[in-house]
Amino acid sequence: MQIAHPYLLFLGDVPDALAAKTAIGIVDWRRDWCIGQTRLDGCAADTGLPDRTIQEGAQNGARTMIVGAVNAGGLLPGHWVDSIVEALDAGLDVASGLHVKLASIPAIHEAAERNGRMLFDVRHNTETFATGKGTKRPGKRILAVGTDCSVGKKYTALAMDKAMNERGYTSSFCATGQTGVFISGRGVALDAVIADFISGAAEWLSPAREENQWQVIEGQGSLFHPSFAGVTMGLLHGSQPDAFIVCHEPTRTKMRGVETPLPSIQQVIDMTIACGKLTSPDIRCIGIAVNTAALTEEDARSYLAGLSAEYDLPATDPVRFGMETIVDRVSQEFGAP
Amino acid sequence: MQIAHPYLLFLGDVPDALAAKTAIGIVDWRRDWCIGQTRLDGCAADTGLPDRTIQEGAQNGARTMIVGAVNAGGLLPGHWVDSIVEALDAGLDVASGLHVKLASIPAIHEAAERNGRMLFDVRHNTETFATGKGTKRPGKRILAVGTDCSVGKKYTALAMDKAMNERGYTSSFCATGQTGVFISGRGVALDAVIADFISGAAEWLSPAREENQWQVIEGQGSLFHPSFAGVTMGLLHGSQPDAFIVCHEPTRTKMRGVETPLPSIQQVIDMTIACGKLTSPDIRCIGIAVNTAALTEEDARSYLAGLSAEYDLPATDPVRFGMETIVDRVSQEFGAP
């Protein structure tokens, strides 16, 4: 799956920014891939991109319209279908992160056929994966793991990949979730893979590289989340990381969506090593990435300094303070670029 | 999914017994549900059931023909399709454990429609599952776990369920693999569930019961298998077992299908408790079930006695020596029926 850019981001008429978080994530990381946003009457989300009709998007060179918003209930409203058909008729491919398959809707399927355009459903994999093999492959890999879901693993991995490249390492980002796939133009929504093939899909998406080439892999779930730990485990085994970064949100007390208490950072480090060494015997933690949005800058600095002393690891907020200290740790542990 | 019996077992023309292991597993545990086997010319497998044509099967009361064999390559040969259509025309439902979906083959789909019969593809789930919640639910659960795949977890769970009922406990077997689904008439092939829903599917298949009712749950994979540990993890979290039995095959040195060395029984006990206590805080090991087929009876007894002393747990071969000692342990730890 390789999604062509420039993108036109379709936001529909969603009632708030949260419903458009996929589009907002794309703009955060790939503004230069985006030529505009298309919003229907009543849309309350705004990515900050220029508003364009679908026709204007096509005239300005857009190659793919991304359905970057989710409506309530996960279904595709009739007037969104009309917009998607219009995009296909205007010569764009269409990519969606919705649960419903674009091609399952006859009007969309027919419009794609009629125009010879591609439909991408990033929540539905068309790739056939082998089961994971666990054989150590060359190249260096960093995985973002978390004390919970939605604690900044994608952001951390993207920021780490960017910082690594800026410091002279050869690094690429491996997407494992839908927004990440749009940001990188390829990847696998791991949570949508058939269970038998989780680690195999993770092996596929972070393949063998030269020994001095790095891949930074977006994490999924948490080994301590009772809904999603199976995905996390398969990703850990399949990506066989040389190093991992623990992502954390300090104000949370329960795992997202359930009543399970949050684990400590130490528990996550210990369990990630205990499980991860099956396929990566020297796996180690190289840093802690914290979403400190709820803290003042002074409190955030103090909190991170405390974590750093407690764990003997660099601790940072990727948004506020960057990833330099964790790249320093890579340099210390694995050598300069 | 509830598959009606009596069953007629279709073996096709497979070249060896291994290709018919699903049918053989059904006969091992549900001979009284089976009214015969249907074999095509050249079939080298034999379940020991009387040979019957499809017409004879229907006349003798069969309600479902089970495709209990796999052909090389996983595809469905044309002459098997003919037999399946014949069964549907004779008024039987058809259930299959093949990777290919029965309904995806036009002749089969049409015959099912024409006759108003059901098609069951146990490798493809039609149920929609919620994500796992991790909330402790009433009832007692025992999970079979393993040092590897294919070490007797299904057999152990079925034998444990049977022994529990014979000793006066109220117990039911929960199938998590295709043969188990045929044996119990219901269940979920967990390896075919979408990754996000593994633990949710496990919660669905071992639902709340009265506090003194038991469920014995078929295990899948191993926490130490680099291909399938994600499935094992989700099943462990979702089934939230009060107790588990470690299954082991003593002659194996590498995990099935990969180069990863086998873990020790102690490693499996420790990791199962470390991960399982997330949803079942008092989880404990109640026994070790060993496939001693490769040992003489004397060697087997000596080996099991050694394990029992080493781990302070009952150790048995379910086939040779039964599950009595592990039921004794249940009685000691959880009380009489």
XYZ file of C-alpha atoms in Angstrom:
674
model
C 0.000 0.000 0.000
C 1.517 3.262 -1.134
C -0.789 6.276 -0.939
C 0.092 9.042 -3.399
C 0.348 12.644 -2.217
C -0.391 15.612 -2.315
C -3.401 14.980 -0.117
C -6.722 16.790 0.060
C -8.108 16.267 3.571
C -11.842 15.652 3.792
C -13.318 16.601 7.172
C -17.022 16.185 6.376
C -19.288 17.945 8.841
C -17.895 16.573 12.099
C -19.004 18.342 15.274
C -15.603 18.761 16.957
C -11.844 18.623 16.473
C -11.526 15.199 18.124
C -13.508 13.628 15.272
C -10.906 15.019 12.845
C -7.824 13.969 14.790
C -6.550 11.849 11.909
C -6.513 14.906 9.615
C -4.926 17.036 12.325
C -2.218 14.416 12.876
C -1.446 14.394 9.160
C -1.092 18.192 9.114
C 1.144 18.098 12.217
C 3.664 15.921 10.411
C 3.059 16.292 6.680
C 1.745 19.809 6.076
C 3.866 19.905 2.920
C 1.983 16.886 1.574
C -1.406 18.596 2.013
C -2.844 21.107 -0.412
C -6.029 21.861 1.496
C -9.036 20.739 3.477
C -12.584 20.129 2.266
C -15.294 20.858 4.815
C -19.051 20.468 4.479
C -21.585 22.874 5.981
C -21.562 22.666 9.754
C -18.039 21.278 10.119
C -16.579 22.378 13.469
C -13.072 21.018 12.915
C -10.260 22.984 11.289
C -6.765 21.794 10.444
C -5.632 25.305 9.507
C -5.137 24.299 5.873
C -6.800 26.431 3.179
C -10.387 25.427 2.443
C -10.813 24.027 -1.043
C -13.629 22.397 -2.920
C -12.868 18.999 -4.346
C -12.603 20.530 -7.816
C -10.116 23.117 -6.548
C -8.158 20.376 -4.814
C -7.913 18.427 -8.063
C -6.928 21.546 -10.008
C -4.184 22.231 -7.456
C -2.632 18.826 -7.971
C -4.122 16.697 -5.167
C -3.698 13.013 -5.937
C -5.537 11.474 -2.991
C -8.469 12.628 -0.908
C -8.042 11.401 2.660
C -11.209 10.860 4.682
C -9.521 12.211 7.788
C -12.498 12.362 10.106
C -14.864 9.888 11.717
C -18.567 10.432 12.085
C -20.526 9.168 15.073
C -21.290 5.461 14.818
C -18.526 4.782 12.325
C -20.863 4.631 9.348
C -20.498 6.664 6.202
C -23.309 9.237 5.772
C -24.899 9.580 2.346
C -23.593 13.090 1.776
C -20.027 11.918 2.502
C -20.535 9.229 -0.126
C -21.455 11.969 -2.603
C -18.214 13.830 -1.827
C -16.145 10.671 -2.242
C -17.758 9.935 -5.599
C -17.053 13.539 -6.627
C -13.384 13.123 -5.704
C -13.119 9.911 -7.735
C -14.823 11.585 -10.677
C -12.319 14.442 -10.334
C -9.505 11.938 -10.796
C -8.360 11.499 -7.180
C -7.715 8.282 -5.313
C -9.528 8.082 -1.974
C -8.113 6.752 1.309
C -10.106 6.195 4.471
C -9.511 5.240 8.058
C -13.140 4.379 8.692
C -14.249 0.936 9.774
C -16.574 0.616 6.786
C -14.849 -0.445 3.575
C -15.098 2.149 0.823
C -15.454 -0.536 -1.823
C -18.398 -2.067 0.037
C -20.502 0.970 -0.921
C -21.755 0.387 -4.480
C -21.720 4.041 -5.567
C -18.081 4.394 -4.455
C -17.037 1.062 -5.906
C -18.594 1.984 -9.257
C -17.047 5.449 -9.301
C -13.601 3.999 -8.601
C -14.024 1.452 -11.404
C -15.395 4.056 -13.782
C -12.447 6.367 -13.217
C -9.741 3.756 -12.765
C -8.904 5.175 -9.308
C -7.601 3.434 -6.183
C -9.472 3.043 -2.898
C -7.384 2.630 0.266
C -8.994 1.359 3.442
C -6.168 1.589 5.938
C -8.166 -0.293 8.570
C -8.493 -3.235 6.195
C -5.351 -4.944 5.040
C -5.112 -6.264 1.560
C -1.599 -7.583 2.139
C -1.227 -11.260 2.921
C 1.242 -11.728 5.745
C 3.259 -14.761 6.753
C 3.283 -15.777 10.388
C 6.177 -14.268 12.328
C 9.447 -16.167 12.293
C 11.336 -14.493 15.134
C 14.658 -14.777 13.286
C 16.948 -11.843 14.116
C 17.330 -9.596 11.073
C 19.918 -6.884 10.410
C 19.283 -3.187 10.988
C 18.535 -1.294 14.194
C 15.036 -0.762 15.523
C 13.457 1.478 18.141
C 9.907 0.798 19.330
C 7.672 3.226 21.214
C 5.807 1.417 24.000
C 3.393 2.866 26.532
C 1.980 2.683 30.011
C -1.381 2.973 28.219
C -3.051 3.576 24.858
C -3.102 7.143 23.537
C -0.132 8.420 25.509
C 1.842 9.793 22.573
C 3.535 6.753 21.059
C 2.958 7.865 17.474
C 4.120 11.403 18.166
C 7.168 10.100 20.028
C 8.151 7.749 17.218
C 7.761 10.457 14.570
C 9.715 12.953 16.670
C 12.447 10.394 17.334
C 12.718 9.505 13.649
C 12.995 13.192 12.753
C 15.602 13.868 15.447
C 17.636 10.826 14.414
C 17.754 11.999 10.805
C 18.653 15.531 11.846
C 21.588 14.154 13.818
C 22.890 12.252 10.823
C 21.457 8.803 11.431
C 19.676 7.053 8.562
C 16.245 6.418 9.992
C 12.748 5.731 8.742
C 9.371 5.710 10.487
C 7.250 2.545 10.436
C 3.517 3.168 10.801
C 1.351 0.680 12.687
C -1.866 2.705 12.977
C -4.132 4.458 10.526
C -2.954 8.026 11.067
C 0.635 6.849 10.922
C -0.068 5.146 7.592
C -1.374 8.428 6.145
C 1.642 10.270 7.537
C 4.153 7.872 6.042
C 2.145 6.894 2.950
C 2.570 3.221 3.800
C 2.370 0.780 6.715
C -0.114 -1.500 8.370
C -2.954 -0.801 10.786
C -1.868 -3.636 13.057
C -5.066 -3.693 15.085
C -6.904 -4.716 11.907
C -4.659 -7.703 11.110
C -5.934 -11.245 11.703
C -4.627 -12.357 15.104
C -2.419 -15.144 13.774
C -0.400 -12.675 11.736
C 0.304 -9.800 14.151
C 3.989 -10.511 14.590
C 4.313 -11.486 10.936
C 2.856 -8.141 9.881
C 5.241 -6.382 12.269
C 8.158 -8.235 10.681
C 6.905 -7.213 7.238
C 6.657 -3.544 8.094
C 10.118 -3.288 9.682
C 12.168 -5.469 7.319
C 15.881 -6.196 7.228
C 18.116 -3.154 6.649
C 21.833 -2.429 6.695
C 23.273 -2.783 10.199
C 23.647 1.011 10.582
C 20.151 1.854 9.318
C 17.457 2.619 11.865
C 13.710 2.157 11.911
C 11.533 3.878 14.491
C 8.324 1.944 14.947
C 5.027 3.372 16.125
C 3.749 1.444 19.144
C 0.235 0.149 19.754
C -1.639 -0.412 22.998
C 0.206 -1.500 26.110
C 1.292 -4.841 27.541
C -0.820 -3.803 30.546
C -4.003 -2.922 28.658
C -6.546 -5.766 28.968
C -8.131 -4.956 25.594
C -5.075 -4.626 23.387
C -2.050 -6.318 24.977
C -2.165 -9.070 22.363
C -1.472 -6.529 19.634
C 1.299 -4.980 21.725
C 2.893 -8.381 22.326
C 2.843 -9.369 18.657
C 4.278 -5.991 17.661
C 7.049 -6.309 20.252
C 8.006 -9.794 19.056
C 7.730 -8.947 15.373
C 9.554 -5.628 15.443
C 12.340 -7.135 17.603
C 13.518 -3.726 18.802
C 17.091 -3.140 19.869
C 15.805 -0.305 22.019
C 12.502 1.093 23.230
C 11.120 4.344 24.586
C 8.420 4.268 27.267
C 5.630 6.790 26.653
C 3.584 8.026 29.578
C 0.824 10.467 30.509
C 1.274 11.391 34.177
C -2.265 12.473 35.050
C -3.940 9.239 34.034
C -4.847 6.771 36.784
C -6.781 4.134 34.828
C -6.129 2.503 31.489
C -8.073 4.116 28.671
C -11.634 2.804 28.384
C -11.373 0.242 31.184
C -11.115 0.108 34.986
C -7.606 -1.354 35.093
C -5.110 0.801 37.041
C -2.138 2.248 35.168
C 1.148 0.337 35.536
C 4.308 2.086 36.671
C 7.015 3.006 34.176
C 9.228 0.422 35.891
C 6.641 -2.308 35.323
C 6.485 -1.408 31.643
C 10.278 -1.474 31.325
C 10.535 -4.829 33.096
C 7.700 -6.489 31.149
C 8.888 -5.137 27.803
C 12.335 -6.590 28.425
C 10.942 -9.880 29.777
C 8.775 -10.392 26.691
C 10.920 -8.615 24.113
C 14.098 -10.587 24.747
C 12.453 -13.578 23.053
C 13.303 -12.054 19.669
C 15.790 -9.334 20.690
C 18.051 -10.678 23.442
C 19.789 -7.338 24.177
C 16.648 -5.188 24.162
C 16.959 -2.146 26.408
C 15.111 1.012 27.376
C 16.737 4.210 26.073
C 14.366 6.856 27.366
C 11.043 8.040 28.697
C 8.715 10.298 26.693
C 6.053 12.081 28.705
C 3.043 14.082 27.587
C 3.317 16.936 30.117
C 0.543 19.066 28.588
C -1.294 19.102 31.913
C 1.718 20.538 33.789
C 3.269 24.001 33.827
C 6.652 24.183 32.160
C 8.381 24.415 35.543
C 6.474 21.425 36.901
C 7.167 19.500 33.712
C 10.925 20.121 33.974
C 10.944 19.114 37.592
C 8.876 15.986 36.927
C 11.121 14.907 34.044
C 14.281 15.527 36.087
C 12.843 13.330 38.799
C 12.075 10.532 36.346
C 15.505 10.815 34.790
C 17.202 10.443 38.163
C 14.911 7.613 39.252
C 15.404 5.497 36.132
C 18.855 6.649 35.038
C 17.378 7.392 31.621
C 16.744 10.550 29.597
C 13.176 11.747 30.182
C 11.625 14.372 27.935
C 8.399 15.721 26.516
C 8.800 15.365 22.729
C 6.508 18.337 22.067
C 7.993 20.731 24.612
C 11.611 19.724 24.845
C 12.434 17.593 21.804
C 14.173 14.235 21.542
C 17.813 15.355 21.677
C 18.549 13.687 25.011
C 17.233 10.341 23.791
C 19.264 10.588 20.566
C 22.269 11.270 22.833
C 21.517 8.000 24.566
C 21.379 6.186 21.228
C 24.772 7.646 20.414
C 26.196 6.480 23.748
C 24.776 2.989 23.536
C 24.999 2.232 19.819
C 27.621 4.661 18.544
C 27.608 7.804 16.427
C 25.891 7.786 12.997
C -22.450 -20.250 15.955
C -24.095 -23.518 16.943
C -23.344 -26.456 14.659
C -26.072 -29.135 14.681
C -25.126 -32.799 15.122
C -25.114 -35.723 14.254
C -22.118 -35.108 12.039
C -21.073 -36.816 8.836
C -17.284 -36.434 8.528
C -15.987 -35.719 5.038
C -12.368 -36.803 4.550
C -12.048 -36.243 0.796
C -9.096 -38.052 -0.744
C -6.331 -36.875 1.574
C -3.041 -38.771 1.347
C -2.428 -39.353 5.069
C -3.972 -39.297 8.528
C -2.349 -35.974 9.432
C -4.450 -34.194 6.801
C -7.569 -35.554 8.538
C -6.544 -34.680 12.086
C -9.589 -32.465 12.568
C -11.909 -35.394 11.829
C -9.839 -37.693 14.029
C -10.006 -35.180 16.888
C -13.775 -35.006 16.576
C -14.060 -38.801 16.742
C -11.733 -38.933 19.774
C -14.108 -36.734 21.767
C -17.520 -36.917 20.112
C -17.843 -40.343 18.532
C -21.475 -40.373 19.664
C -22.127 -37.245 17.602
C -20.784 -38.865 14.412
C -22.792 -41.226 12.236
C -20.075 -41.979 9.704
C -17.279 -40.863 7.433
C -17.404 -40.099 3.721
C -14.217 -40.867 1.809
C -13.442 -40.376 -1.854
C -11.375 -42.799 -3.948
C -7.756 -42.766 -2.842
C -8.358 -41.485 0.686
C -5.610 -42.770 2.991
C -7.097 -41.481 6.243
C -9.530 -43.455 8.399
C -11.298 -42.317 11.559
C -12.649 -45.805 12.236
C -16.230 -44.648 11.700
C -18.425 -46.601 9.262
C -18.055 -45.453 5.652
C -21.221 -43.866 4.327
C -22.151 -42.080 1.151
C -23.599 -38.639 1.598
C -27.053 -40.028 0.814
C -26.642 -42.738 3.451
C -25.479 -40.141 5.936
C -28.575 -38.052 5.308
C -30.824 -41.096 5.573
C -29.203 -41.986 8.889
C -30.009 -38.612 10.386
C -26.830 -36.569 9.832
C -27.560 -32.858 10.179
C -24.130 -31.412 9.313
C -21.346 -32.585 7.058
C -18.009 -31.532 8.522
C -15.140 -30.994 6.090
C -12.717 -32.559 8.543
C -9.637 -32.716 6.344
C -7.331 -30.251 4.632
C -5.947 -30.714 1.186
C -2.486 -29.543 0.193
C -2.368 -25.812 -0.435
C -5.523 -25.087 1.520
C -7.685 -24.760 -1.577
C -10.892 -26.641 -2.193
C -10.583 -29.106 -5.109
C -13.422 -29.244 -7.627
C -14.473 -32.763 -6.682
C -14.741 -31.713 -3.004
C -17.016 -28.894 -4.126
C -19.223 -31.484 -5.830
C -19.490 -33.468 -2.577
C -20.351 -30.342 -0.594
C -23.073 -29.414 -3.067
C -24.390 -32.980 -2.841
C -24.571 -32.710 0.952
C -26.452 -29.409 0.769
C -28.841 -30.912 -1.774
C -29.341 -33.846 0.606
C -30.492 -31.399 3.278
C -27.343 -31.173 5.411
C -25.616 -28.050 6.702
C -21.880 -27.960 5.922
C -19.113 -26.825 8.266
C -15.485 -26.353 7.281
C -12.185 -25.601 8.922
C -10.509 -24.666 5.653
C -9.024 -21.231 5.039
C -11.208 -20.712 1.965
C -14.742 -19.564 2.752
C -17.400 -22.017 1.616
C -19.744 -19.201 0.622
C -17.054 -17.693 -1.597
C -17.469 -20.605 -4.005
C -20.488 -19.827 -6.199
C -21.699 -23.433 -6.609
C -21.686 -23.929 -2.834
C -23.266 -20.576 -2.101
C -26.053 -21.292 -4.593
C -26.670 -24.799 -3.262
C -26.943 -23.466 0.293
C -29.392 -20.784 -0.809
C -31.386 -23.238 -2.911
C -31.769 -25.653 -0.015
C -31.997 -23.148 2.826
C -28.996 -24.734 4.547
C -26.305 -23.184 6.747
C -22.607 -22.899 5.922
C -20.167 -22.687 8.826
C -16.610 -21.507 8.258
C -15.038 -21.928 11.656
C -11.882 -20.104 10.570
C -13.967 -17.047 9.713
C -15.917 -15.383 12.473
C -19.288 -13.924 11.750
C -19.697 -12.738 15.349
C -18.935 -9.111 16.091
C -16.941 -8.836 19.291
C -16.476 -5.928 21.642
C -12.968 -5.061 22.769
C -12.016 -6.762 26.035
C -12.932 -4.959 29.240
C -10.836 -6.823 31.793
C -13.562 -6.567 34.440
C -13.532 -9.598 36.735
C -16.610 -11.725 36.120
C -18.074 -14.493 38.295
C -17.465 -18.185 37.691
C -14.232 -20.204 37.828
C -11.977 -20.662 34.837
C -9.078 -22.943 33.983
C -6.883 -22.199 30.963
C -4.514 -24.649 29.277
C -1.249 -22.907 28.386
C 1.829 -24.389 26.761
C 5.575 -24.321 26.421
C 4.839 -24.419 22.665
C 2.090 -24.811 20.074
C 0.733 -28.330 19.471
C 1.709 -29.782 22.831
C -1.739 -31.084 23.796
C -3.580 -28.034 25.111
C -6.881 -28.977 23.485
C -6.667 -32.571 24.630
C -5.717 -31.450 28.143
C -8.627 -29.003 28.372
C -11.127 -31.578 27.102
C -9.780 -34.234 29.484
C -9.849 -31.772 32.396
C -13.422 -30.750 31.616
C -14.486 -34.394 31.466
C -12.699 -35.287 34.718
C -14.176 -32.250 36.493
C -17.703 -33.271 35.506
C -17.088 -36.885 36.515
C -15.997 -35.699 39.957
C -19.191 -33.710 40.431
C -18.079 -30.239 39.370
C -20.239 -28.314 36.909
C -17.849 -27.634 34.070
C -17.993 -26.777 30.393
C -15.349 -26.722 27.682
C -14.671 -23.488 25.766
C -13.257 -24.008 22.280
C -10.737 -21.532 20.860
C -9.603 -23.479 17.781
C -11.337 -25.043 14.824
C -11.294 -28.677 15.947
C -12.439 -27.608 19.389
C -15.349 -25.736 17.825
C -16.457 -28.899 16.019
C -16.070 -30.897 19.238
C -18.158 -28.512 21.313
C -20.493 -27.347 18.531
C -19.676 -23.725 19.350
C -16.754 -21.423 20.099
C -14.372 -19.134 18.301
C -11.260 -19.841 16.250
C -9.304 -17.141 18.073
C -6.438 -17.083 15.612
C -8.894 -15.847 12.970
C -10.205 -12.900 15.023
C -9.141 -9.348 14.143
C -6.240 -8.436 16.435
C -8.066 -5.657 18.285
C -10.690 -8.100 19.505
C -8.693 -11.108 20.748
C -9.320 -10.535 24.435
C -12.889 -9.412 23.725
C -13.566 -12.650 21.868
C -12.040 -14.595 24.768
C -14.359 -12.759 27.180
C -17.320 -13.597 24.932
C -16.535 -17.299 24.789
C -16.037 -17.731 28.546
C -18.817 -15.506 29.898
C -19.977 -14.915 33.480
C -21.263 -17.990 35.289
C -22.336 -18.832 38.837
C -19.381 -18.678 41.236
C -19.261 -22.497 41.537
C -19.471 -23.172 37.807
C -16.270 -23.961 35.936
C -15.129 -23.378 32.394
C -12.088 -25.136 30.975
C -10.652 -23.110 28.128
C -8.615 -24.488 25.253
C -5.295 -22.665 24.987
C -3.624 -21.277 21.872
C 0.040 -20.804 21.049
C 2.513 -19.905 23.778
C 3.677 -16.663 25.373
C 7.121 -17.772 24.174
C 6.219 -18.454 20.547
C 7.350 -15.549 18.330
C 4.567 -16.162 15.802
C 1.561 -16.491 18.079
C 2.243 -14.970 21.506
C -0.134 -12.095 20.756
C -3.030 -14.536 20.506
C -1.888 -16.268 23.702
C -1.662 -12.941 25.544
C -5.131 -11.809 24.461
C -6.618 -15.180 25.389
C -4.927 -15.068 28.815
C -6.244 -11.562 29.541
C -9.720 -12.235 28.167
C -10.285 -15.620 29.784
C -8.987 -14.288 33.143
C -8.286 -17.781 34.460
C -8.325 -18.537 38.174
C -5.998 -21.424 37.421
C -3.920 -22.752 34.581
C -2.330 -26.024 33.507
C 1.025 -25.968 31.699
C 1.168 -28.383 28.747
C 4.527 -29.679 27.579
C 6.137 -32.074 25.127
C 9.485 -33.173 26.572
C 11.310 -34.185 23.398
C 10.928 -30.856 21.647
C 13.898 -28.477 21.666
C 12.694 -25.699 19.374
C 9.359 -23.932 19.099
C 7.189 -25.374 16.357
C 8.001 -23.926 12.939
C 10.686 -21.496 14.100
C 14.245 -21.546 15.446
C 13.385 -20.199 18.907
C 14.431 -22.507 21.759
C 11.727 -23.967 23.998
C 11.178 -22.176 27.318
C 11.307 -24.075 30.594
C 8.101 -24.960 32.422
C 9.164 -22.536 35.154
C 9.471 -19.703 32.635
C 5.966 -20.437 31.376
C 4.556 -20.479 34.905
C 6.282 -17.212 35.814
C 5.313 -15.367 32.624
C 1.713 -16.629 32.723
C 1.352 -15.307 36.272
C 3.158 -12.036 35.469
C 0.855 -11.320 32.523
C -2.303 -13.053 33.746
C -2.571 -11.209 37.057
C -3.600 -8.101 35.125
C -7.138 -9.504 34.875
C -6.975 -12.343 37.442
C -4.954 -11.208 40.460
C -4.860 -14.631 42.189
C -4.027 -16.669 39.077
C -2.074 -19.817 39.893
C -0.721 -22.955 38.276
C -2.545 -26.153 39.298
C -0.700 -28.759 37.302
C 1.499 -29.885 34.452
C 0.192 -31.988 31.543
C 2.825 -33.764 29.505
C 2.578 -35.624 26.224
C 4.820 -38.591 27.087
C 4.093 -40.565 23.917
C 7.804 -40.684 23.104
C 8.684 -42.300 26.478
C 8.158 -45.809 27.824
C 5.562 -46.026 30.573
C 8.270 -46.469 33.187
C 10.233 -43.481 31.892
C 7.050 -41.445 31.719
C 6.179 -42.198 35.354
C 9.668 -41.345 36.469
C 9.747 -38.123 34.425
C 6.363 -36.997 35.786
C 7.364 -37.808 39.366
C 10.460 -35.677 38.882
C 8.432 -32.743 37.551
C 5.933 -33.071 40.366
C 8.690 -32.909 42.985
C 10.488 -30.063 41.238
C 7.421 -27.826 40.887
C 5.330 -29.051 43.830
C 2.478 -29.578 41.377
C 0.620 -32.619 40.054
C 2.164 -33.728 36.763
C 0.394 -36.201 34.502
C -0.053 -37.376 30.951
C -3.782 -36.863 30.253
C -3.859 -39.723 27.741
C -1.943 -42.289 29.785
C -2.724 -41.414 33.363
C -5.820 -39.173 33.363
C -6.456 -35.865 35.096
C -7.427 -37.107 38.571
C -4.412 -35.614 40.313
C -5.071 -32.166 38.836
C -8.749 -32.341 39.838
C -7.488 -33.219 43.349
C -5.502 -30.011 43.259
C -8.600 -28.030 42.242
C -10.417 -29.574 45.192
C -7.604 -28.597 47.585
C -7.278 -25.055 46.294
C -10.870 -24.149 45.479
C -12.960 -26.607 47.509
C -15.071 -29.660 46.743
C -17.830 -29.417 44.101
